[in-house]
Coordinates of C-alpha atoms in Angstrom, one line a residue:
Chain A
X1 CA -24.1 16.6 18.5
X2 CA -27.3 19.3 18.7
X3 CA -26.7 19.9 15.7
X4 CA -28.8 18.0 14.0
X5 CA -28.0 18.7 10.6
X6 CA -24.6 17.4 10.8
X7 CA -25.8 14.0 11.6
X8 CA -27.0 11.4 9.1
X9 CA -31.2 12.3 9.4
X10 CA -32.4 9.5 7.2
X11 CA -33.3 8.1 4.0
X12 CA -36.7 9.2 2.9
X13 CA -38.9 6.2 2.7
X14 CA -39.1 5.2 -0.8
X15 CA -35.5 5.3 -0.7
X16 CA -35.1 3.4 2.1
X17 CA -37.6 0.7 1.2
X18 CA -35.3 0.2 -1.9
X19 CA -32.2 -0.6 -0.1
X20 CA -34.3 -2.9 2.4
X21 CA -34.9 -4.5 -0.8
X22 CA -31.8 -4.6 -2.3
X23 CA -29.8 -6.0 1.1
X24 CA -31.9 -8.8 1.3
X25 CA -31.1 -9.5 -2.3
X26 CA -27.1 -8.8 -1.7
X27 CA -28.1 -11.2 1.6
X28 CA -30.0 -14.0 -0.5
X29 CA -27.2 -14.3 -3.2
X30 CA -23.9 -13.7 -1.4
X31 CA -24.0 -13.4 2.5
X32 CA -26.3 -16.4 2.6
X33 CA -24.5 -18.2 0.3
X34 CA -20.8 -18.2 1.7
X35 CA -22.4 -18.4 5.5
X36 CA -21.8 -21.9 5.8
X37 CA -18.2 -22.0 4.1
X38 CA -17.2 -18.8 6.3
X39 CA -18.5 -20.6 9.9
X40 CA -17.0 -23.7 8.5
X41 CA -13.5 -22.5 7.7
X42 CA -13.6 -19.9 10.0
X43 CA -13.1 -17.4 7.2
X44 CA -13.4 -13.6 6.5
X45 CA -16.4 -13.4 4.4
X46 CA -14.8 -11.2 1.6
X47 CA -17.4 -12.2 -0.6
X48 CA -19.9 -10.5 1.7
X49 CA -17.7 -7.2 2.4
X50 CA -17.0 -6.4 -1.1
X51 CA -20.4 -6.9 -1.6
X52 CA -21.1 -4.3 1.1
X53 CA -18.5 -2.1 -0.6
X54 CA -20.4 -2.5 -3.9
X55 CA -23.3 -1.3 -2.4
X56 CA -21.6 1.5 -1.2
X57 CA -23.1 0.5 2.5
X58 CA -20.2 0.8 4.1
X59 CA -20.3 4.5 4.2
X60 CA -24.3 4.3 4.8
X61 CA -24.3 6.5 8.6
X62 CA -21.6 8.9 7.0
X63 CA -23.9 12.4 6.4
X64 CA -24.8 13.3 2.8
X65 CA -23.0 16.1 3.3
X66 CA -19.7 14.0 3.1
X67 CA -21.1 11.8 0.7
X68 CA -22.4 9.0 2.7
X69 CA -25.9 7.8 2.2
X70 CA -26.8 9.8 5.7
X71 CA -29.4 6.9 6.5
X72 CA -30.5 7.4 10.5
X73 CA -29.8 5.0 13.2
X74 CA -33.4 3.2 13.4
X75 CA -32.2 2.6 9.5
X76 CA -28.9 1.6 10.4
X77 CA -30.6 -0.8 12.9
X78 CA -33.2 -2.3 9.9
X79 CA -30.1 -3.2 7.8
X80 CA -28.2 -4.9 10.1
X81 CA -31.0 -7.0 11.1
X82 CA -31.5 -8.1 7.7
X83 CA -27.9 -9.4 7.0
X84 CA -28.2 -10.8 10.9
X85 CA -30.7 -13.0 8.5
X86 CA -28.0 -14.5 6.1
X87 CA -25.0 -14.8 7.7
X88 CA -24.3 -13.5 11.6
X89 CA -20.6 -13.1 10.9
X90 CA -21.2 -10.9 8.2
X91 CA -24.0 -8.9 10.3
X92 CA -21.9 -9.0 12.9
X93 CA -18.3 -7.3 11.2
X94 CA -21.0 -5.0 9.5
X95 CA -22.5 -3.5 12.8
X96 CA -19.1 -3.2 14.3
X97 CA -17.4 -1.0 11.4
X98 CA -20.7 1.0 11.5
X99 CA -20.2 1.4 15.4
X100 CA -16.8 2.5 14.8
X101 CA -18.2 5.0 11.6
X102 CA -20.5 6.7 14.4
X103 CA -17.7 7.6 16.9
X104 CA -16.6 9.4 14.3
X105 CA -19.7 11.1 12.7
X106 CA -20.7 11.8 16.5
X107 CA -17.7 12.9 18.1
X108 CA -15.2 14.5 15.5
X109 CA -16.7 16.3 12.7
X110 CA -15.3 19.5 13.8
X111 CA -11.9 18.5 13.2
X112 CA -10.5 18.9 9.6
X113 CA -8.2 15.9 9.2
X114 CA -11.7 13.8 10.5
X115 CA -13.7 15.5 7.8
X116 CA -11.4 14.4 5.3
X117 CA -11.3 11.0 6.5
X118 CA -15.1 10.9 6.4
X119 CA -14.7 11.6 2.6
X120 CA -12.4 9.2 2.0
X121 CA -14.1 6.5 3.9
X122 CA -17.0 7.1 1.5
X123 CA -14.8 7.0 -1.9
X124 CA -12.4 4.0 -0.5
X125 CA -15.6 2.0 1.2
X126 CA -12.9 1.7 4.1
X127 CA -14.1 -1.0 6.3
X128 CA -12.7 0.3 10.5
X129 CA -12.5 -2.0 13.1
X130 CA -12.0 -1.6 17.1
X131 CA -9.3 -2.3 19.4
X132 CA -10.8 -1.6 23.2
X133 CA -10.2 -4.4 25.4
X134 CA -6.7 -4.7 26.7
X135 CA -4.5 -7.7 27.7
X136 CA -4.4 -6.9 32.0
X137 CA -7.5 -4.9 32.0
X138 CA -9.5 -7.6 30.2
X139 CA -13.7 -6.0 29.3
X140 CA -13.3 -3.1 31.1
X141 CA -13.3 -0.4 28.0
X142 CA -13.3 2.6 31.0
X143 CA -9.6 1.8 31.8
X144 CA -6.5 1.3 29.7
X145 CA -2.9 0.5 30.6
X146 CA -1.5 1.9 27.1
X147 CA -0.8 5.4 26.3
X148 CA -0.5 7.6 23.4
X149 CA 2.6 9.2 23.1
X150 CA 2.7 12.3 21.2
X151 CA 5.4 14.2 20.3
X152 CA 5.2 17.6 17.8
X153 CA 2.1 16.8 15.8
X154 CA 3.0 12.8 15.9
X155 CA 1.9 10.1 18.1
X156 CA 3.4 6.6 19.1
X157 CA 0.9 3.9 20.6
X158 CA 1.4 -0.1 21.3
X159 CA -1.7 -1.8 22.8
X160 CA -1.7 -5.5 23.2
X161 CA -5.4 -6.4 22.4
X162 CA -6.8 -9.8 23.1
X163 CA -9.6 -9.4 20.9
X164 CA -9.7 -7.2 17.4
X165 CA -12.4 -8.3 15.3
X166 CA -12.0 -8.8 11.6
X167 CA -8.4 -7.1 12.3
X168 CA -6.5 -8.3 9.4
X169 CA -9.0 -7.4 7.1
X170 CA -9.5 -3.6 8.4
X171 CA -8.5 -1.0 6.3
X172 CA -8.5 1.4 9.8
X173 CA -8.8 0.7 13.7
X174 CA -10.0 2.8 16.5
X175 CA -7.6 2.1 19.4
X176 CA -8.6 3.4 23.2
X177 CA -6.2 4.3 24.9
X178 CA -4.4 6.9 28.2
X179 CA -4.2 10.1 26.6
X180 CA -0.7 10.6 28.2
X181 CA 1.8 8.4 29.7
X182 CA 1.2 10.4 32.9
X183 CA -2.7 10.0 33.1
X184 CA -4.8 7.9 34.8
X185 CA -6.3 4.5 33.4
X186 CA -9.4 6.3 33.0
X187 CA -8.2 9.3 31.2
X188 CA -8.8 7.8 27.7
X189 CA -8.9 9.2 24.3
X190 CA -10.0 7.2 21.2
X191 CA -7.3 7.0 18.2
X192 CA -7.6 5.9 14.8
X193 CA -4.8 4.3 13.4
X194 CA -4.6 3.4 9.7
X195 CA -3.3 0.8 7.3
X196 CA 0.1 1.2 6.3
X197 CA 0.7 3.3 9.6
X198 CA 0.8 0.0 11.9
X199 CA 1.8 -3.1 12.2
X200 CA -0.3 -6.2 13.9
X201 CA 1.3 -9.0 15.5
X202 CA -1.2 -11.8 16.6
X203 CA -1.3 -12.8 20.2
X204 CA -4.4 -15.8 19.6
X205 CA -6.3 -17.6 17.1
X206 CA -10.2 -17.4 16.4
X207 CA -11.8 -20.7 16.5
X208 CA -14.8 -20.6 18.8
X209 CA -18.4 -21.5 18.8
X210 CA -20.1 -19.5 16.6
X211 CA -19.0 -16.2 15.0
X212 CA -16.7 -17.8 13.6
X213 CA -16.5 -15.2 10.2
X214 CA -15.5 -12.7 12.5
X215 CA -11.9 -13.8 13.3
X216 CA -11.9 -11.5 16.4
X217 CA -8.0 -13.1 16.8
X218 CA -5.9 -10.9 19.0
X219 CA -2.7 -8.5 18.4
X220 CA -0.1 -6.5 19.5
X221 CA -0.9 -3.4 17.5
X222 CA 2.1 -1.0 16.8
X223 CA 1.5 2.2 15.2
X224 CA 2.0 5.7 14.4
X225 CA 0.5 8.9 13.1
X226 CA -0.3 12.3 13.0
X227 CA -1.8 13.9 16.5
X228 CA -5.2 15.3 14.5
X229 CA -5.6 11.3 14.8
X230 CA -6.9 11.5 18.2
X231 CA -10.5 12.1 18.3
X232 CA -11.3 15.8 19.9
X233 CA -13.6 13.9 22.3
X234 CA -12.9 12.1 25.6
X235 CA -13.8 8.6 25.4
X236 CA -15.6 8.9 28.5
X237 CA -17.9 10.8 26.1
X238 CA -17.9 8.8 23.1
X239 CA -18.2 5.4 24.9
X240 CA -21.6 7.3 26.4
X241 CA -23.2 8.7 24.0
X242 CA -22.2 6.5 21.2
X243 CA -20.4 3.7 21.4
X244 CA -22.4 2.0 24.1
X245 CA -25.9 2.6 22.9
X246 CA -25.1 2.3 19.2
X247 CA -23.3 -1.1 20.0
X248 CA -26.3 -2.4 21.9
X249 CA -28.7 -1.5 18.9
X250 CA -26.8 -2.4 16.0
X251 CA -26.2 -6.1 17.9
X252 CA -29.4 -6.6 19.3
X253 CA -31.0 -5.7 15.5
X254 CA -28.7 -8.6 14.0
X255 CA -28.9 -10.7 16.6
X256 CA -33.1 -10.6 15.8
X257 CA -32.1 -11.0 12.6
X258 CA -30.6 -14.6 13.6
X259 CA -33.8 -15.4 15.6
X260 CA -36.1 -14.0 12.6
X261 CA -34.0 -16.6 10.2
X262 CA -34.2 -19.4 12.6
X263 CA -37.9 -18.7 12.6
X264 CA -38.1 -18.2 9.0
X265 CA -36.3 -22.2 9.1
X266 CA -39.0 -23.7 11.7
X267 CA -42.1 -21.8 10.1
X268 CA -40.6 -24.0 6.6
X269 CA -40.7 -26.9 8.6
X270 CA -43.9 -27.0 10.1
X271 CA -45.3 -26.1 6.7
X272 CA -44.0 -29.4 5.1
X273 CA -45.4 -30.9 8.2
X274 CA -48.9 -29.6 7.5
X275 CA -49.0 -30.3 3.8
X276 CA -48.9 -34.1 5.4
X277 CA -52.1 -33.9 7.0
X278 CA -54.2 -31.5 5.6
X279 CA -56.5 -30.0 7.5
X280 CA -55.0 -30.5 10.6
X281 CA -52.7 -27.9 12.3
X282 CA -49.4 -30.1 13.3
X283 CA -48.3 -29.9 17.0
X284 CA -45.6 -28.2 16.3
X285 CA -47.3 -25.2 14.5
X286 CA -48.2 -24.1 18.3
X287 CA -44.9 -24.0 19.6
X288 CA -44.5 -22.0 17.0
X289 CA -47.2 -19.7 17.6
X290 CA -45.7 -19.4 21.2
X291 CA -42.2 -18.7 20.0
X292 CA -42.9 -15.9 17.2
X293 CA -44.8 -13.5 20.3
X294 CA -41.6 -13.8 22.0
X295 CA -39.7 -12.6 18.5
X296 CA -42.0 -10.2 18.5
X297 CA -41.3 -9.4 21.7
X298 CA -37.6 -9.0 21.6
X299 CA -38.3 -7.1 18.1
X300 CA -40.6 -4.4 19.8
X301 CA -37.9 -3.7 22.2
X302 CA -34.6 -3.3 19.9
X303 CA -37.5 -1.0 17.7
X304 CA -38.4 1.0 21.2
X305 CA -34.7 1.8 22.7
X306 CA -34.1 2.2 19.1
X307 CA -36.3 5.4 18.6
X308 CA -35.7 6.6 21.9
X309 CA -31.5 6.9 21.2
X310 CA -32.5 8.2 17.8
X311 CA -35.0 11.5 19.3
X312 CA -32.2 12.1 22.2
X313 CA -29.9 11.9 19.6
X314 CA -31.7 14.3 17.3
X315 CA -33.5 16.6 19.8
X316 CA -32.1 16.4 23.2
X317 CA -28.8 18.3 25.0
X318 CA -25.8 15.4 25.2
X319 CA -26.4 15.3 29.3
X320 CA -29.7 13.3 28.5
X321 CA -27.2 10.5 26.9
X322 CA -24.8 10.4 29.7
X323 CA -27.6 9.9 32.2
X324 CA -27.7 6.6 34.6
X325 CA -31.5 6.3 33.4
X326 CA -30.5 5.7 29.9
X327 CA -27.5 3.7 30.5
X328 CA -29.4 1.3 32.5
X329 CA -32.1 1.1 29.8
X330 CA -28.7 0.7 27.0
X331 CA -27.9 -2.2 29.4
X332 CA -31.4 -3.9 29.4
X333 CA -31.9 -3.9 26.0
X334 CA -28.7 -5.6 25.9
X335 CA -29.1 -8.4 28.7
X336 CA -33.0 -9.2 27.2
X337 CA -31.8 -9.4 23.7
X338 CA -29.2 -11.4 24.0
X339 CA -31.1 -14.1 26.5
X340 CA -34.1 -13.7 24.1
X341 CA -32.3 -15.4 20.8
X342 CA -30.9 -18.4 22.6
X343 CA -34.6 -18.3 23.6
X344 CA -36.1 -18.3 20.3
X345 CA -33.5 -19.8 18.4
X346 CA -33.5 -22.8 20.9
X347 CA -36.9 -23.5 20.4
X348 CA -37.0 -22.9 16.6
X349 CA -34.6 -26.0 16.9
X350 CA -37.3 -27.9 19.0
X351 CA -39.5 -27.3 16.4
X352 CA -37.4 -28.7 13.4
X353 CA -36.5 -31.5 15.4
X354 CA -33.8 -33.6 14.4
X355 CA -33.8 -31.7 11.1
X356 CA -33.2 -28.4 13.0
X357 CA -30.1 -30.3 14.5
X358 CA -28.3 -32.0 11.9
X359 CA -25.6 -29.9 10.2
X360 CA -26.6 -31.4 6.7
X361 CA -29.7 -30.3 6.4
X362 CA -32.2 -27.5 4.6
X363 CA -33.9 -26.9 8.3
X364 CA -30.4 -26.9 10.0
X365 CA -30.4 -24.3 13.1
X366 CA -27.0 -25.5 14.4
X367 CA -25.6 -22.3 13.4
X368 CA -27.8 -20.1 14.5
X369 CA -28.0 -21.7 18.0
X370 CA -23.9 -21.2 18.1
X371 CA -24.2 -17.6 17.2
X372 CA -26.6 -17.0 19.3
X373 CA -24.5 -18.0 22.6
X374 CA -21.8 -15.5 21.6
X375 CA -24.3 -12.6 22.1
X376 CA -24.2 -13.3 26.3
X377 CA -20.4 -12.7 26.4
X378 CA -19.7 -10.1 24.2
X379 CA -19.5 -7.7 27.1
X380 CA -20.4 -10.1 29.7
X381 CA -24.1 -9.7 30.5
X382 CA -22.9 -10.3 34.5
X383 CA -20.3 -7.2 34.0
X384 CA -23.5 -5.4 32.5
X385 CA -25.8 -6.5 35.2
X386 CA -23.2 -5.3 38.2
X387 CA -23.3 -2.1 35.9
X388 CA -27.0 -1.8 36.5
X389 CA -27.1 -3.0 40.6
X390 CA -24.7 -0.3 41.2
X391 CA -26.3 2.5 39.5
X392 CA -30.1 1.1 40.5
X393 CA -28.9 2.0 44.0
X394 CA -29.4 5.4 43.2
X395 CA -31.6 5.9 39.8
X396 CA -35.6 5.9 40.8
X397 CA -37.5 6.0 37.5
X398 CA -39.3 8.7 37.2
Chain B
X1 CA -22.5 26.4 54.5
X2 CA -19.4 24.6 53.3
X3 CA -18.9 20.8 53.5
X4 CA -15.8 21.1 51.3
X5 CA -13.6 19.1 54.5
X6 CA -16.2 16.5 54.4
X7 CA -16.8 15.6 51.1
X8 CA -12.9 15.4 50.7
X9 CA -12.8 12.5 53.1
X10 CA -15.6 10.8 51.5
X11 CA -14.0 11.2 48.0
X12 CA -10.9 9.9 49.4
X13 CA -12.7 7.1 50.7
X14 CA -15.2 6.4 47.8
X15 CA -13.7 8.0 44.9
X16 CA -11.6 5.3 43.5
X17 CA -9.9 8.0 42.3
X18 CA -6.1 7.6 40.9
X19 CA -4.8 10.5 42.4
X20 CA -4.4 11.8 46.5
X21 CA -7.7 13.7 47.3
X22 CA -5.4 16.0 49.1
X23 CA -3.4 17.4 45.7
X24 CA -6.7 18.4 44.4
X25 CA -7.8 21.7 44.0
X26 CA -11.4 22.7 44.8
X27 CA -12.5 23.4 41.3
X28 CA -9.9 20.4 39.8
X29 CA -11.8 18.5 37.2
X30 CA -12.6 14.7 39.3
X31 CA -13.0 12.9 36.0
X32 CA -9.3 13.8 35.3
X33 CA -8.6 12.3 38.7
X34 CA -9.9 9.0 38.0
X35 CA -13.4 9.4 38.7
X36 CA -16.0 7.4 36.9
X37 CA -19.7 7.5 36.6
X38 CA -19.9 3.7 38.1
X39 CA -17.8 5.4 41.2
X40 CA -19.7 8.0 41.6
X41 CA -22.6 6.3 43.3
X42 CA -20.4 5.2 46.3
X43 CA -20.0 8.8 46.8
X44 CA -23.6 9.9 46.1
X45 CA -24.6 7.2 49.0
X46 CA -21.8 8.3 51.4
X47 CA -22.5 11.9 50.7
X48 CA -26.2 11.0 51.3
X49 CA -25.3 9.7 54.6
X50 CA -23.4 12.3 56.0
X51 CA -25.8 15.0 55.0
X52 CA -28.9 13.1 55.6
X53 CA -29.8 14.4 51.6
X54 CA -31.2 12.1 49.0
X55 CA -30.1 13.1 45.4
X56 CA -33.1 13.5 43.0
X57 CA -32.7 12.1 39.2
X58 CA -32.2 15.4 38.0
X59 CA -29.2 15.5 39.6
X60 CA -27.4 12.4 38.9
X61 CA -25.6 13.9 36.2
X62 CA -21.8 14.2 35.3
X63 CA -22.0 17.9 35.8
X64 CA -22.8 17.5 39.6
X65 CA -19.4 15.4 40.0
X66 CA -17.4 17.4 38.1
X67 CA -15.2 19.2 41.2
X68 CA -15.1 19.4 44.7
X69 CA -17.2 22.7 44.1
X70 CA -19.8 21.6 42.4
X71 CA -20.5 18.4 44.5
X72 CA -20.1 21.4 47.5
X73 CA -22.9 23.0 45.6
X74 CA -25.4 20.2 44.8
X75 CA -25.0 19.5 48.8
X76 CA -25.7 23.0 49.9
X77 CA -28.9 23.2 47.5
X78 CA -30.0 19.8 49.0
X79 CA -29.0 20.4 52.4
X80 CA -31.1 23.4 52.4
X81 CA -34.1 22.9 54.3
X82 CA -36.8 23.4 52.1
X83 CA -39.1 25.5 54.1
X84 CA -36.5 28.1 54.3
X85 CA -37.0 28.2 50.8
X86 CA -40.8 28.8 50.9
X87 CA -41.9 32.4 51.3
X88 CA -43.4 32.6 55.0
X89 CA -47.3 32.7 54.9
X90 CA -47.4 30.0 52.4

């Protein structure tokens, strides 16, 4: 990972600024205009996918040098909070594939077969889910009960999941898992098993609150392969110095992305309140004042962590990721933002009133408001916060 | 100095490790054992205990838990009193 030419460095601006530009118009004409039929039924939002796939975003972290558009994480982090503004379920399956595309880009470019699936995740647009909870170890990803079994250069692995997102619709899915029968639960190696190669027997259903698109319905997953499937890198590794901070970014971006929407509804509102009584500045328009310093707020700090992850990334030796300092921080980002858009989105719905609460109409907040509880209990922010006691026993900032 | 005894018993104790201390070599890799970075503050506060140390930031790395040795080492340099360290004079 120091060598930084091997990792997606970013867009140039004028580049970038166009495909700002062109996801909000991909988010205007489709993700925002399947959101409500996707919450509603519960739905994959293939419209908004094959969109993606159009766009060719779905390989958009993969380095130019294997075809992808090699955009950085901070730009990785601006696209997915601008779909968070159309449709969170979209956002939300968009930032998890991209989690999954940076284990690999982070953690197994050296190996040929992962090269070669780098290029054909560019030319297919293959869209790679996650499997890393486990029925009997429930959040915990630092522990697994299944095991990869390899035998020549094949393996064998059965992990009962209670929650893969967007599962049925992957084309691929990281699996964690022992890297032995005979190793302990924390031994783990990541795995990526691929359509055709498994099969996927559903344990649940997916009707919650909000999220609904994502259809994070569980399964016994059943596969096979070839051994250059496991990634090179321990988990213990990837999970630090990828998958936990990239996770918190790409989730916090969307999740201001909901909050900027819901703002973007109430700031409509008050505005058909003030064309009422011109020359006046309706009540409302100051709770609204108070509520866009807190987006602000919550914005500044997604941008900060944001930057920081991207320089370590970029310029510092891997130990600096793996450090309790920056863990703690990864965990803060994630406990604020995800407290901050129940916040904001809560009072966006103050503001609208009863038009923010009805279902039926043009100010309606009610789905943001349901996305935005999921974000607490997507990794439990109390499991996050014990996280953080025990390590502030012994981290002083420095 | 060598604490190796010691800081056996307190990474049998605080460890949460998924193997016996006891069929670990000295230079055995810990994380391979079972140890995680969330268990490895229980042993930084026991081993701060026992040998009156306090573990700076710099320190609190996965290298410094990788083996009995190295944790052996971090507690030597720590242990160390520091004006043993300071040319005399000064």
């Amino acid at each position: 990972m120091n060598e930084s030419e091997t990792l997606p460095a970013g867009a140039p601006k004028p580049i970038f600024d166009r495909l700002v530009n062109e996801a909000h118009a991909i988010g205007k004409e489709v993700l925002a205009a399947n959101a409500a039929d996707v919450d509603r039924l519960a739905r994959f939002p293939n419209e908004s996918i094959d969109a993606l796939r159009r766009a060719r975003l779905l390989s958009a972290y993969v380095p130019k040098a294997f075809g992808g558009m090699g955009l950085n994480v901070v730009q990785i982090a601006k696209v997915c909070e601008v779909f968070g503004q159309y449709c969170g379920s979209s956002a939300m399956i968009y930032a998890m594939h991209k989690i999954q595309v940076a284990c690999v880009v982070h953690h197994a470019q050296g190996s040929p077969y992962f090269q070669s699936y780098l290029r054909q995740l560019v030319d297919e647009q293959r869209l790679m889910a996650s499997a890393t909870t486990e029925m009997g170890v429930g959040g915990d990803l630092r522990s697994s009960i299944c095991a990869v079994e390899v035998e020549g250069d094949s393996f064998r692995l059965t992990k009962k999941a209670p929650v893969i997102s967007y599962g049925e619709a992957a084309d691929d899915i990281l699996i964690t898992c022992r890297k032995s029968p005979n190793a302990p639960a924390s031994e783990q190696v990541h795995v990526l098993v691929r359509r055709g190669d498994y099969t996927a027997e559903p344990l649940s259903t997916w009707d919650t609150l909000g999220f609904r698109g994502t259809c994070s319905t569980g399964f016994t997953v059943t596969s096979h392969g070839k051994a250059a499937q496991i990634l090179p890198t321990p988990f213990a590794d990837i999970l630090a110095q990828t998958m936990h901070p990239f996770s918190h970014i790409v989730w916090s971006s969307l999740w201001s992305g909901i909050a900027i929407d819901a703002l973007n509804q109430a700031r409509a509102y008050v505005r058909t309140e003030a064309r009422k009584t011109p020359g006046e500045t309706p009540l409302n328009a100051i709770r609204l004042a108070e509520v866009d310093r807190v987006l602000q707020e919550m914005r500044n700090n997604v941008a900060t962590f944001t930057h920081e992850y991207h320089d370590l990334l970029m310029h510092a030796p891997r130990e600096a990721l793996t450090s309790f300092g920056f863990s703690i921080r990864t965990n803060n980002l994630k406990l604020s933002a995800s407290q901050l858009i129940v916040d904001i989105v809560g009072r966006a719905m103050l503001i609208c009133g009863i038009s923010g609460y009805r279902n039926d109409s043009k100010y309606s907040i009610a789905r943001h408001l349901r996305d935005a509880y999921g974000a607490a209990l997507m990794v439990n922010n109390d499991r996050i916060m014990k996280h953080n006691a025990t390590m502030l026993l012994v981290h002083k900032e420095g | 100095m060598n604490h190796l005894a010691a800081i056996r018993q307190i990474l049998a104790q605080h460890g949460r490790l998924s193997v016996n201390v006891d069929t670990l070599n000295d230079d055995s890799d810990l994380y391979v054992a079972g140890l995680t970075s969330l268990a490895t503050v229980g042993v930084m506060l026991a081993l701060e205990d026992q040998f009156n140390i306090e573990f700076p930031e710099s320190m609190l790395s996965r290298r410094t838990f990788a083996s009995l040795d190295a944790i052996a080492e971090a507690v030597d340099e720590l242990a160390t009193p520091s004006s043993s360290k300071v040319p005399v004079g000064t």
